[in-house]
Amino acid sequence: MTIPREGTNLDPWYELYADRTAGLSASEVRALFAVASRPEVVSLAGGMPFVSALPLERVTTSMERVMREQGSRALQYGSGQGTPELREHILEIMALEGVRAGVDDVVVTTGSQQALDLIAKLFLDSGDVVLAESPSYVGAMGIFRSYQAEVSHVAMDDDGIIPQALVERIASMRAQGRAIKFLYLIPNFHNPAGVTLSWERRLEIIEIARREGILIVEDNPYGLLWFDRPAPHAMRSVETEGIVYLGSFSKTLAPGFRIGWALAPHGIREKLVLAAESAILSPSVANELIVSDYLASTDWKGQIDTYRGLYRDRRDAMIDALEHYLPDLHWTMPNGGFYIWVTLPDGLDSKGMLPRAVKELVAYTPGTAFFADGSGRANLRLSYCYPSPAEIREGIRRLAGVVRGEQELLSTFSPSTSPERVGTAPHVISPPPNIG
Amino acid sequence: MTIPREGTNLDPWYELYADRTAGLSASEVRALFAVASRPEVVSLAGGMPFVSALPLERVTTSMERVMREQGSRALQYGSGQGTPELREHILEIMALEGVRAGVDDVVVTTGSQQALDLIAKLFLDSGDVVLAESPSYVGAMGIFRSYQAEVSHVAMDDDGIIPQALVERIASMRAQGRAIKFLYLIPNFHNPAGVTLSWERRLEIIEIARREGILIVEDNPYGLLWFDRPAPHAMRSVETEGIVYLGSFSKTLAPGFRIGWALAPHGIREKLVLAAESAILSPSVANELIVSDYLASTDWKGQIDTYRGLYRDRRDAMIDALEHYLPDLHWTMPNGGFYIWVTLPDGLDSKGMLPRAVKELVAYTPGTAFFADGSGRANLRLSYCYPSPAEIREGIRRLAGVVRGEQELLSTFSPSTSPERVGTAPHVISPPPNIG
């Protein structure tokens, strides 16, 4: 929801805000966090990793060692690009997905969210276009909007973004004289769609981007959290000059340190460091050293295996529950990550249904959060990362009750007078074609 | 130095950067960090606090307790506004300078640098004007430039910014049709000028700002680090609706946590939280909880007293050394903080002299870093925060040798052919009138 213009006559500084501030809005996910934090609600809404599965005492040991051996360094300002040790570890991590780079190519950021914010700041003028999957990550679209750019969605299916749709979208945008600044992709275990871009398509997309001169921003927070088979290698493994790659410790380790990174071609990386220094001077050296020590002293690959097993069990629990309670719905089958994308039966509206769901003590994220153009009412995102399998089952049971109730209401009223459809656009009725 | 346009033809993405990226530049302070980190150089250039004076074992104890008692919370995402506990502690700290506020009015940020970046993002369109003291903090000016705003300097003297000069600058900017977005001030122990805005002038400045409808950004990282008498109360203590107040733990505790804050009027604060969430989702909860635990369990006022004593001794050492080795120079007398602002003898150029100083193993920051308009060659900033009193004395001794050498050169050559003055503007020769 955009900040209400009508309410702001109470703000004496209202006239002074920058133009871009009009695009500043609270995401629907954000509003949900407050609701979903009530303990009686089963939240299938958020994207919080289950950090209780971490060996907390190993993290504490790393904190103690860092303070004992290099406490003064940990508490001081540091390099805007990040400590060399942490950048070395990041190279090891990226190598697992086929990415080779030099330690100078990496910039440590305050979560990969900040890397995305800085990339947007470097590239986006008002009116520019960012191409993104349909749907796309709500937090990325919020950033692009905050720099007054427009997100243009490109259709995807169970194998990720569709190359031909990309070619057509580039052509149509350019025919309109629009400046495309980059293509934002989440190739692995997509948020929110739960699908993975196939290897063949990765190569096709890279080829299209090369031919058309389109920079790719490859956002990969979930890649190591695969379930049944590893994800294909990163796009950055075969293309270096045309890709800014974003990584994060928030899902594979913990978000509380706010440590992510960007791997960028030389010219962009140089500007990225300057932009990072302007914004925050340097990352938290304490957190950089703690994460480095943890990686150096712990079987972190084994710990990621623990996460993988945990999230696989939760995905299985959610799929089982969906098959049991809502067998007539459509959903995607994620091979990793945190999310399942559900398509509701004809006529149901995920946004309109949410208050009723919360009343029944289950929360999800309406599909509308993940589209820049108002679509997505036929979809919702379910997260299985945080609740236990038993909670997931109970949450889906409650959700099924809500869906059945909505269907009954729909069949009682004629479609044109159905209260939850008043004011929604025509595209609400049929599920969007972009998710198989 | 601005990124060289000529070098960037190697960057295939050069044409795609946003307009604002042209303003992205590496500060002179940044370039100096590399030079000054060589151990044989006495650096009087940086602004690093002397964190070795902290009770490091108390910080470790806080880390252990946080991990033991609320480890899962510390490692998770948190509120974009910051934890309530930390915001409560921040209220206690601000109360020492007369500021009263509610816990909802505070936004925790990744250092106060991020607060300043977000305020700039909220308010600054291309071509807008920010009024700032003359000189001003290099990192603030970098942020303003990164949003394509222009800094217009307002003269200051030993009592801080001059009210009449502010009135005249507002009038002249408005006569030119320029949009003034805010007045950026560092009232206490100014960086780089070392002076403090008197209480009478604080009231005058607030009155002018009210009358003219100018928002004030009051940046106060050093206020509690006073030497001989406390600084006047914060401007925010007597004006709430017209001031965004910025605070930081970087100087009173440690920069390595990257924890600062903004205290803003309701309408601005609401947007600030949204902008913060867009940029980084949330601050590091681990660091928020550690700082909170430290404040709750440690005599932090006593620890700030330790810092005050330490920095007072270092200021005294620097003043003594200046009086001994460079008695004919002018300098400001700081009553707190980290910096002394020195005016060189006629004809000397602080920027041109720097390579010679580094050759003599002493570093400082040339005055030019602190002006948006190219002035400042007659000045330099000396920091006494990090080196020991003995190192400070040796550094000033070396600096005096460099100054004497420059003066000899000057007297040997006629002014028009003096090598270090080639290419410098006329305003270089006489010290700017803004520092007494």
XYZ file of N, CA and C in Angstrom, chain B residues 165-351:
561
model
N 24.763 34.667 8.182
C 25.197 34.063 6.919
C 24.159 33.062 6.426
N 23.525 32.372 7.357
C 22.469 31.424 6.978
C 21.287 32.165 6.355
N 20.861 33.243 7.010
C 19.739 34.037 6.484
C 20.043 34.496 5.062
N 21.246 34.977 4.865
C 21.609 35.496 3.537
C 21.680 34.377 2.500
N 22.189 33.228 2.912
C 22.306 32.127 1.952
C 20.927 31.599 1.550
N 20.026 31.522 2.512
C 18.660 31.094 2.184
C 18.052 32.062 1.171
N 18.210 33.351 1.451
C 17.620 34.360 0.561
C 18.234 34.271 -0.829
N 19.541 34.100 -0.896
C 20.167 34.114 -2.221
C 19.819 32.850 -3.003
N 19.738 31.704 -2.325
C 19.340 30.477 -3.015
C 17.916 30.592 -3.538
N 17.047 31.129 -2.705
C 15.651 31.244 -3.124
C 15.478 32.272 -4.229
N 16.293 33.319 -4.187
C 16.246 34.306 -5.266
C 16.635 33.660 -6.595
N 17.481 32.641 -6.518
C 17.864 31.907 -7.738
C 16.864 30.806 -8.099
N 15.796 30.704 -7.312
C 14.784 29.684 -7.604
C 15.182 28.284 -7.200
N 16.188 28.168 -6.341
C 16.665 26.839 -5.942
C 15.826 26.284 -4.792
N 15.651 24.967 -4.795
C 14.886 24.289 -3.734
C 15.848 23.840 -2.639
N 15.703 24.454 -1.461
C 16.511 24.042 -0.305
C 15.777 22.914 0.403
N 16.409 21.749 0.539
C 15.722 20.619 1.149
C 15.994 20.492 2.645
N 17.206 20.766 3.077
C 17.465 20.811 4.522
C 18.801 21.467 4.806
N 18.989 21.736 6.096
C 20.239 22.309 6.599
C 20.942 21.210 7.384
N 22.117 20.809 6.927
C 22.868 19.738 7.584
C 23.904 20.339 8.534
N 23.801 19.993 9.812
C 24.684 20.581 10.822
C 25.328 19.517 11.704
N 26.566 19.774 12.118
C 27.227 18.982 13.169
C 27.533 19.953 14.298
N 26.575 20.172 15.194
C 26.743 21.260 16.174
C 27.875 21.018 17.168
N 28.163 19.761 17.517
C 29.151 19.483 18.570
C 30.475 18.979 18.002
N 31.566 19.688 18.351
C 32.919 19.195 18.055
C 32.999 18.798 16.583
N 32.735 19.784 15.793
C 32.497 19.638 14.362
C 33.595 18.857 13.635
N 33.162 18.011 12.718
C 34.067 17.337 11.786
C 33.960 18.051 10.453
N 34.984 18.706 9.978
C 36.375 18.716 10.453
C 36.762 19.922 11.315
N 35.859 20.874 11.564
C 36.328 22.180 12.065
C 36.676 22.175 13.546
N 36.177 21.183 14.295
C 36.543 21.115 15.714
C 35.815 22.110 16.606
N 34.920 22.911 16.051
C 34.240 23.949 16.855
C 32.847 23.463 17.276
N 32.246 24.188 18.210
C 30.926 23.827 18.743
C 29.976 25.009 18.601
N 28.785 24.726 18.140
C 27.769 25.761 17.966
C 27.277 26.195 19.350
N 27.361 27.497 19.623
C 26.976 27.991 20.948
C 25.474 27.844 21.167
N 25.084 27.825 22.445
C 23.665 27.647 22.771
C 22.820 28.787 22.206
N 23.312 30.012 22.305
C 22.558 31.156 21.794
C 22.326 30.992 20.296
N 23.355 30.590 19.601
C 23.216 30.419 18.148
C 22.292 29.258 17.803
N 22.334 28.184 18.629
C 21.397 27.077 18.361
C 19.974 27.625 18.322
N 19.651 28.465 19.322
C 18.295 29.012 19.375
C 18.027 29.915 18.171
N 19.010 30.697 17.794
C 18.839 31.579 16.615
C 18.628 30.773 15.344
N 19.432 29.723 15.192
C 19.334 28.892 13.974
C 17.966 28.216 13.911
N 17.510 27.693 15.056
C 16.182 27.067 15.096
C 15.110 28.078 14.710
N 15.250 29.291 15.220
C 14.265 30.338 14.928
C 14.259 30.664 13.431
N 15.426 30.779 12.855
C 15.515 31.049 11.405
C 14.890 29.909 10.619
N 15.216 28.667 11.025
C 14.702 27.501 10.300
C 13.182 27.440 10.374
N 12.628 27.748 11.556
C 11.162 27.774 11.705
C 10.553 28.820 10.783
N 11.143 30.001 10.824
C 10.597 31.122 10.048
C 10.648 30.816 8.558
N 11.750 30.187 8.130
C 11.964 29.975 6.695
C 11.452 28.604 6.221
N 10.957 27.802 7.151
C 10.465 26.473 6.756
C 11.579 25.541 6.289
N 12.703 25.599 6.992
C 13.852 24.750 6.631
C 13.981 23.610 7.644
N 14.017 22.390 7.135
C 14.253 21.218 7.971
C 15.734 21.171 8.370
N 16.003 20.819 9.628
C 17.390 20.701 10.097
C 17.735 19.223 10.298
N 18.874 18.811 9.781
C 19.417 17.484 10.098
C 20.583 17.710 11.058
N 20.373 17.293 12.307
C 21.359 17.531 13.380
C 22.156 16.242 13.578
N 23.387 16.233 13.135
C 24.231 15.039 13.173
C 25.147 15.147 14.395
N 24.983 14.202 15.328
C 25.670 14.359 16.616
C 26.404 13.094 17.067
N 27.424 12.689 16.314
C 28.133 11.474 16.739
C 29.091 11.690 17.900
N 29.501 12.947 18.148
C 30.584 13.196 19.104
C 30.132 13.841 20.406
N 28.832 14.200 20.511
C 28.379 15.073 21.604
C 28.796 14.650 23.005
N 28.807 13.347 23.287
C 29.132 12.911 24.653
C 30.632 12.887 24.916
N 31.425 13.103 23.872
C 32.887 13.051 24.043
C 33.464 14.444 24.284
N 32.944 15.130 25.331
C 33.416 16.482 25.665
C 34.585 16.402 26.633
N 35.384 17.488 26.663
C 36.600 17.472 27.477
C 36.502 18.360 28.723
N 36.300 19.628 28.496
C 36.434 20.563 29.612
C 35.086 20.924 30.222
N 34.055 20.945 29.403
C 32.692 21.190 29.887
C 31.744 20.527 28.900
N 30.571 20.088 29.366
C 29.643 19.424 28.441
C 29.247 20.363 27.308
N 28.943 19.764 26.173
C 28.412 20.541 25.052
C 27.029 21.069 25.428
N 26.589 22.153 24.793
C 25.198 22.588 25.015
C 24.244 21.446 24.657
N 23.048 21.515 25.202
C 22.044 20.513 24.840
C 21.828 20.493 23.331
N 21.346 19.339 22.862
C 21.074 19.191 21.430
C 20.001 20.182 20.990
N 20.052 20.570 19.722
C 19.005 21.423 19.174
C 17.656 20.705 19.260
N 17.680 19.406 19.103
C 16.454 18.602 19.178
C 15.797 18.684 20.559
N 16.536 19.170 21.579
C 15.952 19.284 22.913
C 14.898 20.386 22.977
N 14.972 21.348 22.069
C 13.992 22.440 22.094
C 13.142 22.516 20.832
N 13.407 21.668 19.847
C 12.613 21.702 18.608
C 12.403 20.263 18.154
N 11.158 19.843 18.072
C 10.901 18.439 17.730
C 10.436 18.243 16.290
N 9.567 19.120 15.792
C 8.962 18.877 14.483
C 9.870 19.238 13.320
N 10.872 20.074 13.597
C 11.688 20.590 12.506
C 13.072 19.977 12.420
N 13.316 18.922 13.195
C 14.676 18.365 13.255
C 14.673 16.848 13.094
N 15.530 16.372 12.215
C 15.894 14.954 12.193
C 17.245 14.864 12.904
N 17.268 14.111 14.001
C 18.478 14.008 14.823
C 19.149 12.665 14.538
N 20.455 12.698 14.317
C 21.196 11.456 14.039
C 22.195 11.171 15.151
N 22.194 9.944 15.630
C 23.138 9.528 16.659
C 23.853 8.257 16.241
N 24.894 7.903 16.991
C 25.733 6.781 16.582
C 26.428 6.162 17.776
N 26.614 4.844 17.720
C 27.473 4.177 18.699
C 28.912 4.073 18.208
N 29.187 4.564 17.016
C 30.514 4.335 16.438
C 31.616 5.057 17.206
N 31.313 6.207 17.785
C 32.356 6.956 18.489
C 32.306 6.733 19.998
N 31.138 6.532 20.565
C 31.045 6.352 22.016
C 31.219 4.889 22.424
N 30.993 3.964 21.490
C 31.229 2.545 21.785
C 32.194 1.988 20.732
N 31.690 1.575 19.592
C 32.569 0.992 18.580
C 31.876 1.011 17.220
N 32.643 1.299 16.167
C 32.058 1.323 14.824
C 31.809 -0.057 14.230
N 32.449 -1.104 14.785
C 32.406 -2.424 14.172
C 31.039 -3.079 14.185
N 30.107 -2.553 15.020
C 28.747 -3.088 15.004
C 27.890 -2.413 13.940
N 28.324 -1.251 13.449
C 27.523 -0.467 12.494
C 26.116 -0.233 13.034
N 26.043 0.383 14.197
C 24.738 0.712 14.763
C 24.676 2.220 15.038
N 23.755 2.861 14.362
C 23.454 4.262 14.596
C 21.945 4.412 14.630
N 21.478 5.658 14.643
C 20.026 5.837 14.666
C 19.617 7.219 14.165
N 18.334 7.303 13.830
C 17.710 8.587 13.519
C 16.510 8.757 14.437
N 16.312 9.981 14.877
C 15.114 10.363 15.622
C 14.429 11.409 14.754
N 13.223 11.081 14.281
C 12.603 11.946 13.270
C 11.151 12.224 13.607
N 10.645 13.376 13.155
C 9.213 13.657 13.314
C 8.391 12.564 12.645
N 7.163 12.397 13.109
C 6.349 11.240 12.741
C 6.308 10.924 11.242
N 5.969 11.920 10.423
C 5.796 11.662 8.987
C 7.093 11.201 8.337
N 8.178 11.814 8.725
C 9.484 11.447 8.162
C 9.913 10.080 8.671
N 9.678 9.851 9.955
C 10.086 8.577 10.555
C 9.401 7.396 9.869
N 8.129 7.568 9.567
C 7.357 6.511 8.909
C 7.993 6.143 7.553
N 8.365 7.167 6.791
C 8.991 6.922 5.489
C 10.399 6.365 5.665
N 11.079 6.813 6.702
C 12.440 6.351 6.959
C 12.452 4.838 7.211
N 11.485 4.332 7.942
C 11.415 2.895 8.207
C 11.196 2.140 6.892
N 10.300 2.643 6.055
C 10.060 1.975 4.770
C 11.322 1.994 3.912
N 12.008 3.123 3.894
C 13.231 3.228 3.094
C 14.311 2.295 3.639
N 14.390 2.182 4.957
C 15.384 1.288 5.579
C 15.074 -0.165 5.241
N 13.816 -0.532 5.313
C 13.440 -1.908 4.980
C 13.717 -2.213 3.513
N 13.457 -1.250 2.657
C 13.736 -1.454 1.243
C 15.230 -1.681 1.028
N 16.047 -0.941 1.756
C 17.495 -0.979 1.517
C 18.168 -2.212 2.114
N 17.769 -2.628 3.316
C 18.494 -3.734 3.970
C 17.584 -4.714 4.712
N 16.267 -4.593 4.597
C 15.278 -5.432 5.301
C 15.266 -5.132 6.795
N 16.394 -5.343 7.478
C 16.462 -4.987 8.902
C 17.922 -4.823 9.287
N 18.190 -4.099 10.397
C 19.577 -4.061 10.891
C 19.985 -5.451 11.389
N 21.265 -5.609 11.710
C 21.750 -6.868 12.278
C 21.182 -7.021 13.690
N 20.250 -7.975 13.865
C 19.662 -8.175 15.189
C 20.741 -8.614 16.172
N 21.676 -9.450 15.721
C 22.769 -9.865 16.603
C 23.442 -8.626 17.202
N 23.805 -7.692 16.353
C 24.502 -6.512 16.851
C 23.603 -5.627 17.719
N 22.336 -5.530 17.366
C 21.419 -4.751 18.201
C 21.333 -5.332 19.607
N 21.205 -6.657 19.692
C 21.061 -7.295 21.003
C 22.361 -7.218 21.803
N 23.488 -7.347 21.110
C 24.782 -7.264 21.809
C 24.983 -5.862 22.382
N 24.702 -4.849 21.587
C 24.855 -3.469 22.080
C 23.883 -3.226 23.242
N 22.651 -3.719 23.117
C 21.682 -3.551 24.209
C 22.171 -4.218 25.486
N 22.655 -5.443 25.361
C 23.128 -6.163 26.540
C 24.308 -5.443 27.171
N 25.205 -4.959 26.329
C 26.360 -4.209 26.843
C 25.895 -2.990 27.632
N 24.946 -2.254 27.068
C 24.468 -1.040 27.740
C 23.759 -1.378 29.050
N 23.049 -2.515 29.056
C 22.286 -2.888 30.255
C 23.184 -3.434 31.361
N 24.347 -3.971 30.992
C 25.142 -4.700 31.982
C 26.459 -4.014 32.325
N 26.767 -2.925 31.660
C 28.076 -2.299 31.827
C 27.890 -0.850 32.260
N 28.862 -0.334 32.964
C 28.874 1.092 33.305
C 29.310 1.868 32.068
N 28.376 2.005 31.129
C 28.759 2.605 29.840
C 29.075 4.080 29.980
N 28.468 4.748 30.996
C 28.841 6.160 31.178
C 30.295 6.258 31.645
N 30.684 5.324 32.518
C 32.076 5.287 32.959
C 33.015 4.993 31.794
N 32.567 4.129 30.904
C 33.404 3.808 29.742
C 33.531 5.010 28.817
N 32.453 5.788 28.677
C 32.558 7.013 27.867
C 33.497 8.007 28.564
N 33.463 8.040 29.916
C 34.418 8.888 30.650
C 35.854 8.487 30.315
N 36.093 7.173 30.209
C 37.434 6.705 29.838
C 37.835 7.256 28.480
N 36.917 7.120 27.522
C 37.184 7.684 26.186
C 37.450 9.195 26.278
N 36.627 9.889 27.061
C 36.784 11.347 27.165
C 38.166 11.710 27.671
N 38.623 10.986 28.709
C 39.947 11.263 29.257
C 41.048 10.980 28.245
N 40.880 9.879 27.557
C 41.862 9.462 26.551
C 41.977 10.501 25.432
N 40.820 10.918 24.914
C 40.860 11.870 23.793
C 41.286 13.259 24.261
N 40.964 13.611 25.509
C 41.411 14.908 26.020
C 42.934 14.935 26.089
N 43.519 13.848 26.584
C 44.985 13.776 26.651
C 45.594 13.917 25.250
N 44.948 13.315 24.280
C 45.497 13.356 22.929
C 45.318 14.738 22.301
N 44.180 15.346 22.592
C 44.020 16.735 22.121
C 45.106 17.606 22.742
N 45.307 17.456 24.070
C 46.323 18.270 24.737
C 47.699 18.041 24.119
N 48.003 16.780 23.825
C 49.297 16.469 23.221
C 49.435 17.157 21.866
N 48.333 17.178 21.105
C 48.410 17.783 19.781
C 48.529 19.304 19.871
N 47.758 19.903 20.774
C 47.839 21.356 20.942
C 49.241 21.746 21.422
N 49.766 21.001 22.419
C 51.124 21.272 22.909
C 52.137 21.199 21.769
N 52.006 20.154 20.959
C 52.974 19.964 19.873
C 52.835 21.072 18.829
N 51.604 21.472 18.532
C 51.411 22.565 17.567
C 52.038 23.851 18.105
N 51.815 24.097 19.418
C 52.376 25.330 20.009
C 53.900 25.286 19.984
N 54.440 24.097 20.162
C 55.900 23.961 20.200
C 56.521 24.029 18.801
N 55.915 23.282 17.854
C 56.576 23.114 16.550
C 56.052 24.067 15.480
N 54.822 24.529 15.613
C 54.220 25.341 14.550
C 53.481 26.540 15.143
N 54.175 27.313 16.010
C 53.458 28.355 16.766
C 52.860 29.450 15.887
N 53.360 29.602 14.662
C 52.849 30.676 13.806
C 51.606 30.281 13.018
N 51.167 29.008 13.132
C 49.943 28.597 12.429
C 48.709 28.922 13.270
N 47.550 28.930 12.600
C 46.274 29.073 13.318
C 45.591 27.726 13.374
N 44.918 27.470 14.486
C 44.118 26.245 14.594
C 42.936 26.473 15.523
N 41.953 25.584 15.387
C 40.798 25.646 16.283
C 41.093 24.843 17.541
N 40.370 25.162 18.626
C 40.598 24.517 19.921
C 39.351 23.692 20.257
N 39.364 22.387 19.942
C 38.161 21.590 20.187
C 37.957 21.287 21.669
N 36.709 21.337 22.093
C 36.344 20.974 23.459
C 35.774 19.552 23.512
N 36.056 18.770 22.476
C 35.558 17.402 22.430
C 35.785 16.850 21.036
N 35.400 15.602 20.842
C 35.496 15.008 19.516
C 36.907 14.625 19.133
N 37.159 14.634 17.828
C 38.366 13.997 17.275
C 39.293 14.939 16.504
N 38.870 16.184 16.222
C 39.544 16.921 15.147
C 39.973 18.340 15.496
N 41.090 18.734 14.890
C 41.555 20.125 14.910
C 41.680 20.586 13.462
N 41.240 21.820 13.217
C 41.263 22.396 11.871
C 42.363 23.433 11.830
N 43.308 23.236 10.956
C 44.512 24.065 10.914
C 44.499 24.942 9.671
N 44.871 26.204 9.846
C 45.034 27.099 8.697
C 46.526 27.297 8.447
N 46.945 27.002 7.218
C 48.369 27.071 6.867
C 48.792 28.517 6.637
N 50.093 28.783 6.706
C 50.592 30.119 6.366
C 50.253 30.462 4.916
N 50.165 31.735 4.630
C 49.861 32.205 3.272
C 50.711 31.502 2.225
N 49.999 31.055 1.183
C 50.722 30.501 0.044
C 50.905 29.005 0.077
N 50.691 28.388 1.223
C 50.850 26.925 1.276
C 49.557 26.229 0.842
N 49.719 25.053 0.268
C 48.596 24.320 -0.326
C 48.553 22.915 0.295
N 47.539 22.679 1.109
C 47.487 21.423 1.869
C 47.407 20.192 0.961
N 46.752 20.337 -0.176
C 46.603 19.205 -1.078
C 47.924 18.932 -1.810
